[in-house]
Short mmCIF file of C-alpha atoms (C1' of nucleotides) in Angstrom, two decimals:
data_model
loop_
_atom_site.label_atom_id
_atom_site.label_comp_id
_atom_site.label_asym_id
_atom_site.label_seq_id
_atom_site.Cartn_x
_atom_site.Cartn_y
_atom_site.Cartn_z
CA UNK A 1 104.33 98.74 74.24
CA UNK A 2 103.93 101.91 76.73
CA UNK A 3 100.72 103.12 77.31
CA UNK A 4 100.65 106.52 77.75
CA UNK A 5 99.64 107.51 81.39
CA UNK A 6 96.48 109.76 81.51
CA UNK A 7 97.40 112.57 84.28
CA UNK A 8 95.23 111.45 86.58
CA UNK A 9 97.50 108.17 87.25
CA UNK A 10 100.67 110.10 86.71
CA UNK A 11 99.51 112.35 89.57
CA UNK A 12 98.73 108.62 91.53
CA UNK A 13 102.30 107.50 90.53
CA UNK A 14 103.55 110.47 91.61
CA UNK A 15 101.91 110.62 95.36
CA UNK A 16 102.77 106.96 95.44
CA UNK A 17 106.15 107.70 95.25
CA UNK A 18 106.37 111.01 97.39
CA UNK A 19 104.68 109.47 100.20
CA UNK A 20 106.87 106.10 100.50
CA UNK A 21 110.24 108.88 100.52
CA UNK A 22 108.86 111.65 102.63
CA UNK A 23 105.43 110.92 104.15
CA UNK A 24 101.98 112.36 103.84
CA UNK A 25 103.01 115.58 105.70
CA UNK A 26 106.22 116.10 103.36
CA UNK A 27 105.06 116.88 100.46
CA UNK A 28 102.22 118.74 98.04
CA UNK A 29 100.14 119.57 95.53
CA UNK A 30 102.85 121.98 94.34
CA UNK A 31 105.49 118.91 94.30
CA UNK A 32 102.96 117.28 92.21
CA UNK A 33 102.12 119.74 90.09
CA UNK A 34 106.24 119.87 89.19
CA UNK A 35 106.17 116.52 88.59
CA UNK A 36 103.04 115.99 86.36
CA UNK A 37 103.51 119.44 84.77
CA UNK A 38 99.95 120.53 85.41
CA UNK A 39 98.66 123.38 87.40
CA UNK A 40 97.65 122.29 91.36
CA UNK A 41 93.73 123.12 90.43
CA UNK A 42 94.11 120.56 87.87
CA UNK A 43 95.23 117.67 90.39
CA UNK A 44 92.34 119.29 92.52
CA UNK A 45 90.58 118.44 90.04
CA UNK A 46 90.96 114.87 90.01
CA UNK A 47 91.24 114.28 93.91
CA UNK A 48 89.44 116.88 95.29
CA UNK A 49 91.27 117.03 98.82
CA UNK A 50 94.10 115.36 99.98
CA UNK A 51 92.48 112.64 101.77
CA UNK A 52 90.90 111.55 98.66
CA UNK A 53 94.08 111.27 97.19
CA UNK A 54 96.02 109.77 99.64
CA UNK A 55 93.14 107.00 100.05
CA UNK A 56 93.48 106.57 96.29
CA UNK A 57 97.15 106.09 96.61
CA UNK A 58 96.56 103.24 99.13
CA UNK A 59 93.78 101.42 97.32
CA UNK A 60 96.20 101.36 93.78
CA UNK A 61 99.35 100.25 96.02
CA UNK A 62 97.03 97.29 97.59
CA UNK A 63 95.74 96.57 94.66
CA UNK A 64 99.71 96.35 92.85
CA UNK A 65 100.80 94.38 96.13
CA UNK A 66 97.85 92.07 96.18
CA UNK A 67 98.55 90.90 92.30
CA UNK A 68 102.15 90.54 92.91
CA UNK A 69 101.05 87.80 95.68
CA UNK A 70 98.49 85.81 93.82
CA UNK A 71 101.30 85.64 90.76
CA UNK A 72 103.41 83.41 93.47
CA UNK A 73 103.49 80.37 92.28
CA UNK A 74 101.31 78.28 94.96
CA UNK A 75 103.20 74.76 93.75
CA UNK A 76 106.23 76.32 94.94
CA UNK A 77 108.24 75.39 98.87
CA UNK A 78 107.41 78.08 101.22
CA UNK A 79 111.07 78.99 101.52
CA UNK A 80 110.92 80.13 97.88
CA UNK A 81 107.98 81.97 98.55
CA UNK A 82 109.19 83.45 101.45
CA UNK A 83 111.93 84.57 98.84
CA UNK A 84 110.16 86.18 96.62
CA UNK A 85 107.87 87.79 99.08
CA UNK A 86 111.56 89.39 100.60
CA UNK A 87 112.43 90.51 97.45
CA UNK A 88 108.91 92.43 97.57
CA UNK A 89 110.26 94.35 100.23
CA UNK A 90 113.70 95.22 98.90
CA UNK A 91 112.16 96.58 95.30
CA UNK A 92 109.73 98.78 97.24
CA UNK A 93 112.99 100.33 98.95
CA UNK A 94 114.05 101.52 95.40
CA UNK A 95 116.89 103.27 95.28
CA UNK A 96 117.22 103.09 99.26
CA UNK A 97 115.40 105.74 100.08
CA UNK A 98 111.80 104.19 99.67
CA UNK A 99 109.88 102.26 102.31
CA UNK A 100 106.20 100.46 102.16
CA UNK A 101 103.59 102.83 101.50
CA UNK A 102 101.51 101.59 104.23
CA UNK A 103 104.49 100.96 106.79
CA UNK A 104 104.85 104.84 106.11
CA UNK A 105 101.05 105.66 106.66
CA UNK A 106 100.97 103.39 109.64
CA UNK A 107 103.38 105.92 110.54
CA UNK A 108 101.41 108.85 109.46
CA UNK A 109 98.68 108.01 111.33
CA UNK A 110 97.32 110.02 113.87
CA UNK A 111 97.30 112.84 111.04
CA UNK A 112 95.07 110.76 108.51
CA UNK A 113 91.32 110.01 108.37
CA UNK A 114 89.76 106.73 109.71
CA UNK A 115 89.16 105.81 106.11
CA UNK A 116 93.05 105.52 105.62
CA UNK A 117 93.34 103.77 108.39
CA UNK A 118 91.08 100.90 107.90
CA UNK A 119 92.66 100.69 104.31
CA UNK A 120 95.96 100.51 105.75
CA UNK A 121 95.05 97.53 108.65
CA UNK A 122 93.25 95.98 105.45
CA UNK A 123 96.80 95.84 103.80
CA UNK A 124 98.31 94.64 106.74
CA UNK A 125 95.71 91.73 107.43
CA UNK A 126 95.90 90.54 103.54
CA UNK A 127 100.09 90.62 104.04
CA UNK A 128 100.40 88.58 107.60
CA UNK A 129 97.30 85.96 106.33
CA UNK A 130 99.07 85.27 102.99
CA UNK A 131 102.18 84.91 105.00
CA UNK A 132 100.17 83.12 107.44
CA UNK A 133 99.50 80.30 105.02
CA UNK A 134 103.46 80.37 103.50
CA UNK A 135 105.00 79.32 107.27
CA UNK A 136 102.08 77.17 107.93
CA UNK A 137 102.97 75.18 104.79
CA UNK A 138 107.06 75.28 105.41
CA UNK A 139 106.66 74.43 109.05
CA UNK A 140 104.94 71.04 107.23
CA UNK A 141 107.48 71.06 104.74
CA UNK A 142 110.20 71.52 107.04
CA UNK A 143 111.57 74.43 105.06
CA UNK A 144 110.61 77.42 107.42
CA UNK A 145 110.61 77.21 111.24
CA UNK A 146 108.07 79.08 112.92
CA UNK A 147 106.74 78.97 116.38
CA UNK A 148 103.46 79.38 118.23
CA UNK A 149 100.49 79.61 115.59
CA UNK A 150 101.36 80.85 112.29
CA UNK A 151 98.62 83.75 112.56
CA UNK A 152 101.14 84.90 115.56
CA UNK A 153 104.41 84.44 113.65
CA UNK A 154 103.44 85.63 110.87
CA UNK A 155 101.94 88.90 112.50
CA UNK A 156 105.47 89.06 113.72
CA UNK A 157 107.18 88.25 110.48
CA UNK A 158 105.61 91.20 108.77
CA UNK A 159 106.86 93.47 111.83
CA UNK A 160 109.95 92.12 111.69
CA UNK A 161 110.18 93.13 108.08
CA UNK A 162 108.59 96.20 107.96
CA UNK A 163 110.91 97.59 110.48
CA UNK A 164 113.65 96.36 108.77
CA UNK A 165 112.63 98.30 105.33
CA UNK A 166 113.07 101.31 107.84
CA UNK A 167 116.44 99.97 109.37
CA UNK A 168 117.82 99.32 105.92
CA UNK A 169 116.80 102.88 104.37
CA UNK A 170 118.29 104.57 107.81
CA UNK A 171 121.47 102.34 107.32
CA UNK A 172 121.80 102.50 103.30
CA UNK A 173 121.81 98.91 103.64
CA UNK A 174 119.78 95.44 102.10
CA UNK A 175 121.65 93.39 104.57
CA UNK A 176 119.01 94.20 107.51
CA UNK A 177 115.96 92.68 105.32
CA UNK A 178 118.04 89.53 104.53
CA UNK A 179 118.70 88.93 108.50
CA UNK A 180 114.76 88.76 108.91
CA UNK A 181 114.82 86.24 106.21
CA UNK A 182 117.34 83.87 107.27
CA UNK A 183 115.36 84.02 111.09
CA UNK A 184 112.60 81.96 109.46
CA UNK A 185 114.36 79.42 107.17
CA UNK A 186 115.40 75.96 107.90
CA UNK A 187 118.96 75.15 107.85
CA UNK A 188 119.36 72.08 105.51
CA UNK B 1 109.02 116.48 144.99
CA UNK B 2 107.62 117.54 141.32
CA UNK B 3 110.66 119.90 140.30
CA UNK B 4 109.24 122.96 138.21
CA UNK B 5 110.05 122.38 134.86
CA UNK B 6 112.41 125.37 132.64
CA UNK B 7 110.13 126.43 129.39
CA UNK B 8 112.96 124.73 127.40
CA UNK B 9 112.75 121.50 129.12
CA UNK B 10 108.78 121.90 128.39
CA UNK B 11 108.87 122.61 125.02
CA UNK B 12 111.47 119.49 124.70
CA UNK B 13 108.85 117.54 126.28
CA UNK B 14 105.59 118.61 124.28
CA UNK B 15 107.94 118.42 120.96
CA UNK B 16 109.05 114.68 121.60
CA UNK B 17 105.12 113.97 122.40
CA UNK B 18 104.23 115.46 119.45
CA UNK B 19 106.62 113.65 117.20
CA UNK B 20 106.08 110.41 118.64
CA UNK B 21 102.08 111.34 117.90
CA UNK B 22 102.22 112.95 114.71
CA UNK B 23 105.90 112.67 113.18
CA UNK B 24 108.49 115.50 112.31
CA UNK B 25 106.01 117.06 109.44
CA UNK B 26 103.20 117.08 112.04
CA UNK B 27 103.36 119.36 114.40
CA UNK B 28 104.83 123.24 114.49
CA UNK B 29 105.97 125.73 116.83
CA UNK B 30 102.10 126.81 116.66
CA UNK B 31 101.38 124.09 118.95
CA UNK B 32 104.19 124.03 121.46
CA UNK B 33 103.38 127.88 121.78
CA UNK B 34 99.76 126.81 122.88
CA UNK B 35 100.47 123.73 124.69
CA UNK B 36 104.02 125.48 126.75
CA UNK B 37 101.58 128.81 126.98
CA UNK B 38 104.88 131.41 125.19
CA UNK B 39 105.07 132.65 121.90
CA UNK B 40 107.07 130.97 118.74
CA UNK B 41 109.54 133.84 118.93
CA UNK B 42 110.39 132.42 122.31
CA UNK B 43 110.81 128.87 121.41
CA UNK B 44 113.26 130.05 118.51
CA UNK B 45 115.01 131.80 121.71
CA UNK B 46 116.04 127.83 122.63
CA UNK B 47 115.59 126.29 119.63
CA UNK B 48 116.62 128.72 116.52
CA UNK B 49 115.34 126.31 113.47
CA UNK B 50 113.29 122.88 113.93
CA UNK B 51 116.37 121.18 112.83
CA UNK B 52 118.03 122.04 115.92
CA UNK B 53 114.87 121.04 117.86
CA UNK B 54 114.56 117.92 116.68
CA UNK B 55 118.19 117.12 117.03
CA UNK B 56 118.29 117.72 120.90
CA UNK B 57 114.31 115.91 121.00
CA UNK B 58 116.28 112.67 120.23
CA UNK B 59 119.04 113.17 122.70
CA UNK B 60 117.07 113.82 125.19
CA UNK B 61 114.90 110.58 124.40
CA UNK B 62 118.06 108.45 123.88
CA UNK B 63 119.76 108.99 126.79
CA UNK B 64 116.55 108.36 129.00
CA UNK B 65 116.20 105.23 127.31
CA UNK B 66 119.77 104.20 127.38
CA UNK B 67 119.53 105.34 131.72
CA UNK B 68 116.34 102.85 131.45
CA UNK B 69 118.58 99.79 130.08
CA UNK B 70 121.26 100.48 132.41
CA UNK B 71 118.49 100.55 135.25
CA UNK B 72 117.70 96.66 134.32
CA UNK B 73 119.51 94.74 136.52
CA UNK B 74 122.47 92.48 135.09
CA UNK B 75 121.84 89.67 137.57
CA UNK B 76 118.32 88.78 136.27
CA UNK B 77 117.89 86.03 133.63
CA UNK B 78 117.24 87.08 130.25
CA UNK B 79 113.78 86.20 129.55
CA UNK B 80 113.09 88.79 132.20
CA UNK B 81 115.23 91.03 130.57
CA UNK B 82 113.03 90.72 127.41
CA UNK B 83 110.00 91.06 129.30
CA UNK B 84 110.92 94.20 131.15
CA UNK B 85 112.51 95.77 127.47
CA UNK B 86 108.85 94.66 125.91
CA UNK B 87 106.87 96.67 128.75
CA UNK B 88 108.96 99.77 127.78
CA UNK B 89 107.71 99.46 124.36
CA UNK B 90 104.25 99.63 125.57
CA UNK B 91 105.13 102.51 127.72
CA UNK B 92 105.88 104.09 124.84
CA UNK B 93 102.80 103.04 123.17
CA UNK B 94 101.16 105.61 125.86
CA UNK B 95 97.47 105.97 125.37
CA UNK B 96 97.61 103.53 122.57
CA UNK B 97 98.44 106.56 120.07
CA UNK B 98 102.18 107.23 120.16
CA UNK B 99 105.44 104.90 118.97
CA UNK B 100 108.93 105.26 119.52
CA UNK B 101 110.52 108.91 118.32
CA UNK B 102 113.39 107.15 116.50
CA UNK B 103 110.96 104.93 114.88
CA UNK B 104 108.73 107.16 113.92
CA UNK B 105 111.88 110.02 112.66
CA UNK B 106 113.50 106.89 110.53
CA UNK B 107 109.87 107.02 108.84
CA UNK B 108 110.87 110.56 108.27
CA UNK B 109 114.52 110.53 107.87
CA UNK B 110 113.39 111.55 104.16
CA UNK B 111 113.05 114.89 105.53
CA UNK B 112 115.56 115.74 107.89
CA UNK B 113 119.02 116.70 108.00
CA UNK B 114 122.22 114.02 108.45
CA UNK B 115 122.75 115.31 111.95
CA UNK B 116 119.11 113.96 112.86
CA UNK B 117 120.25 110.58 110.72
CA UNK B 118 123.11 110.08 112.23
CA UNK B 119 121.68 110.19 115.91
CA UNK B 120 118.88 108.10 115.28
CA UNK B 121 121.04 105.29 114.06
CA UNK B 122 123.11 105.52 117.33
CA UNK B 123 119.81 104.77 119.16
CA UNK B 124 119.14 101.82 116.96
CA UNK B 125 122.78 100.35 117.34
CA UNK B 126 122.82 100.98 121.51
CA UNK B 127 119.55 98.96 121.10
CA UNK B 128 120.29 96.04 119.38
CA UNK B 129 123.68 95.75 120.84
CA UNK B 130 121.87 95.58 124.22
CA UNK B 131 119.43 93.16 122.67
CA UNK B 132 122.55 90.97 121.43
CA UNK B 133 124.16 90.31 124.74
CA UNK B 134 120.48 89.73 126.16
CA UNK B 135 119.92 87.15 123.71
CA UNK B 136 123.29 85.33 124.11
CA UNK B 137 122.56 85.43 127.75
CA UNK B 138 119.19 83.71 127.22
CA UNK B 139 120.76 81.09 124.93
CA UNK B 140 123.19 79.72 127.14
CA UNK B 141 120.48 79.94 129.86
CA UNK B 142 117.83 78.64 128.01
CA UNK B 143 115.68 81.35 128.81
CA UNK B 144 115.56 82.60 125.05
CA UNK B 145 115.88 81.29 121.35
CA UNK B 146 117.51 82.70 118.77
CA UNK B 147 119.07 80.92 115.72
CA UNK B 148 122.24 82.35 113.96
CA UNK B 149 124.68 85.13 115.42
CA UNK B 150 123.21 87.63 118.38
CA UNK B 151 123.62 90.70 116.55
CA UNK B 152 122.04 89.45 113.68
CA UNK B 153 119.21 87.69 116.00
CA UNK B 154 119.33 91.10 117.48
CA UNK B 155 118.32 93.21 114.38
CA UNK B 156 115.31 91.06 113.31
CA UNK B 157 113.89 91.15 117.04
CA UNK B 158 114.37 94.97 117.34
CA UNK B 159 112.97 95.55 113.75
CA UNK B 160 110.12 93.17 114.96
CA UNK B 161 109.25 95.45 118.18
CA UNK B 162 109.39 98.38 116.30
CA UNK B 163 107.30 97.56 113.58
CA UNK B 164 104.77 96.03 116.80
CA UNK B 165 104.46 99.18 117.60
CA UNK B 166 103.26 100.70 114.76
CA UNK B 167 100.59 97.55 114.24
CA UNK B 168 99.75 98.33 117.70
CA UNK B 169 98.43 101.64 117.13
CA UNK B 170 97.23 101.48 113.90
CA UNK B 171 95.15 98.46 115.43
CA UNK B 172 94.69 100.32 118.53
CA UNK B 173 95.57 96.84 120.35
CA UNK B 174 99.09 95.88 122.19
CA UNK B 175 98.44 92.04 121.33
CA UNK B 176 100.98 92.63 118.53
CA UNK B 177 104.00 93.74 121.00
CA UNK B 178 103.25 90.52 123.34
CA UNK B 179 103.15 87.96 120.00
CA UNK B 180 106.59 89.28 119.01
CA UNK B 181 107.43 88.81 122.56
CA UNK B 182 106.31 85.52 122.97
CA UNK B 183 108.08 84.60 119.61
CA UNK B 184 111.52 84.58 121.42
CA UNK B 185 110.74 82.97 124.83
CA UNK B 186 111.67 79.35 125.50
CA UNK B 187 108.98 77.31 126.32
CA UNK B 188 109.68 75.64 129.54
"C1'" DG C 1 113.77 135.86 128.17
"C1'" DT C 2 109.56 137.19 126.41
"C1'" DC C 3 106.90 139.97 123.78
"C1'" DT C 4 104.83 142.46 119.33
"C1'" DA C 5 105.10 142.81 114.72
"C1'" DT C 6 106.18 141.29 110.47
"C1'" DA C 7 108.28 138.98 106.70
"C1'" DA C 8 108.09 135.69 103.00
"C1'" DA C 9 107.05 131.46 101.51
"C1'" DC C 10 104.00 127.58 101.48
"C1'" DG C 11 99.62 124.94 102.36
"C1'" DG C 12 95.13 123.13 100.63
"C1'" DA C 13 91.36 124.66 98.29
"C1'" DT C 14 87.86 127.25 95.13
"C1'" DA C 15 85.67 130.30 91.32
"C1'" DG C 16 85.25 131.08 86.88
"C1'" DA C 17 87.22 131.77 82.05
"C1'" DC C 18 88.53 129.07 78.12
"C1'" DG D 1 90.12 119.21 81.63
"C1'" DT D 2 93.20 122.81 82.25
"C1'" DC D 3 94.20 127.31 83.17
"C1'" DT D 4 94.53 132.05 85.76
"C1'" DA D 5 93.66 134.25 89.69
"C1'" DT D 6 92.82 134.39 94.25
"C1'" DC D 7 91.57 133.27 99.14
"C1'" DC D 8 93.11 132.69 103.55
"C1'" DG D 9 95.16 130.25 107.11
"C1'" DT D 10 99.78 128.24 108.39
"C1'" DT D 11 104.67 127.90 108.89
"C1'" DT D 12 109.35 128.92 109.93
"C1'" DA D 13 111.96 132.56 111.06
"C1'" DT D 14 113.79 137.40 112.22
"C1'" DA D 15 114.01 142.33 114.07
"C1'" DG D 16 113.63 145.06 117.71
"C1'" DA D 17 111.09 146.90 121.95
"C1'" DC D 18 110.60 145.88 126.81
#
DNA sequence: GTCTATAAACGGATAGAC
DNA sequence: GTCTATCCGTTTATAGAC
């Protein structure tokens, strides 16, 4: 049951994807346009400038990463959680050569408006307070070990695994995402 | 004793500013022809194609780091260690708008040549593997924790500092490097 | 070494026909 | 909505004079 994708969020898919491989400064309308198979006016069209569409692209991505939380299972131990949440990371890599839209932005930064940016510390603050909650429950559970207050470790936590999304693409490797992992779980 | 600086070494300067601000895709011979005061035809004199620019930009930036870890001295315990390797980070940070070039080129490495790959990872390894001993130091000390191997230990904490960073600025605050800090000190 | 001049492609963006 | 046509500044890079 595929719905057909109007152009406009092809051209969203598209920038989506561009962005987490290359960054907002590498690449264009005229990628775009190749991709979609519309004319660059057309795209124009639909996001006027690029700062429209890039803010777009980070309200959609939010908005996918933000469902994919609130389907976790809250009955479940926070080391399962903390599983799933992991695995988060490792899709977004794709084929290796992806990382997290807003890790990349973050990036990006001092070339994008102060619209993008408070969208992008809006993703980060909805990531570390869900993951927040996860260590404060497994640190009761006594199936993640965290120290300090879990705002703090989990501020670090998503650091920790946003620069490993980098480290694995730069290495061609999963194995760096799985080391952050293993740092916060209890050994039975 | 200021030394006057060669227009090479000046351009190499204002490029690896510029990167660490902006990122590879960010900045173009345009503005180091401004900011150094010579034309673009004369930075192509040193530097024929951005490739080869970019190339030397992390060299140069490696080995100053890597004199900066060999400048810590081997005697001191290893909490101090960590605290001293934090503080560079921040240095880094400069006026709150700039992160580490080989951070910020492994957001890019979508975009540059294998050469550019290749030396980035070096400066990831020489860091961690510094990182390592520091940590096994501060275990048997005390000073430190860390669960599981070093290295292993080692990647999460330097992923961890490096995506700091990046929350840093984006948050234009440097509470994020001192909770990831904080994260691996022993209490007393 | 540094300059002028220029190439040739690319960048985001717009006007107006259909 | 999509297209053609076009604007105009930018970008990397080269040739050749000084």
């Amino acid at each position: 049951m595929e719905t057909k994708l109007t152009v406009r969020e092809q051209v969203l898919d598209h920038a989506i994807t561009l962005m987490m491989l290359r960054g907002y400064n590498g690449f264009s309308y005229r990628d775009l346009s190749e991709l979609v198979g519309v004319k660059t006016s057309s795209i124009h069209y639909y996001f006027p400038s690029k700062d429209d569409l890039v803010l777009e692209a980070v309200n959609q991505y939010s908005g996918e990463v933000m469902r994919a939380l609130q389907a976790v299972d809250p009955a479940l131990p926070a080391n399962e959680k903390l599983t799933k949440y992991t695995r988060m990371f490792g899709k977004t890599l794709g084929n290796g050569d992806q990382i997290c839209l807003c890790g990349m932005l973050a990036a990006d930064i001092g070339t994008l408006p102060e619209t993008v940016r408070e969208a992008v510390q809006a993703f980060f603050r909805a990531n570390e307070s869900w993951l927040a909650k996860v260590l404060a429950q497994g640190v009761e559970e006594g199936t993640l070990v965290a120290r300090g207050k879990p705002e703090s470790a989990a501020r670090t936590l998503f650091a920790a695994l946003q620069g490993s999304v980098l480290a694995s693409r730069l290495f061609h490797t999963k194995a760096r995402l799985e080391d952050v992992e293993a740092m916060w779980k209890a050994v039975p």
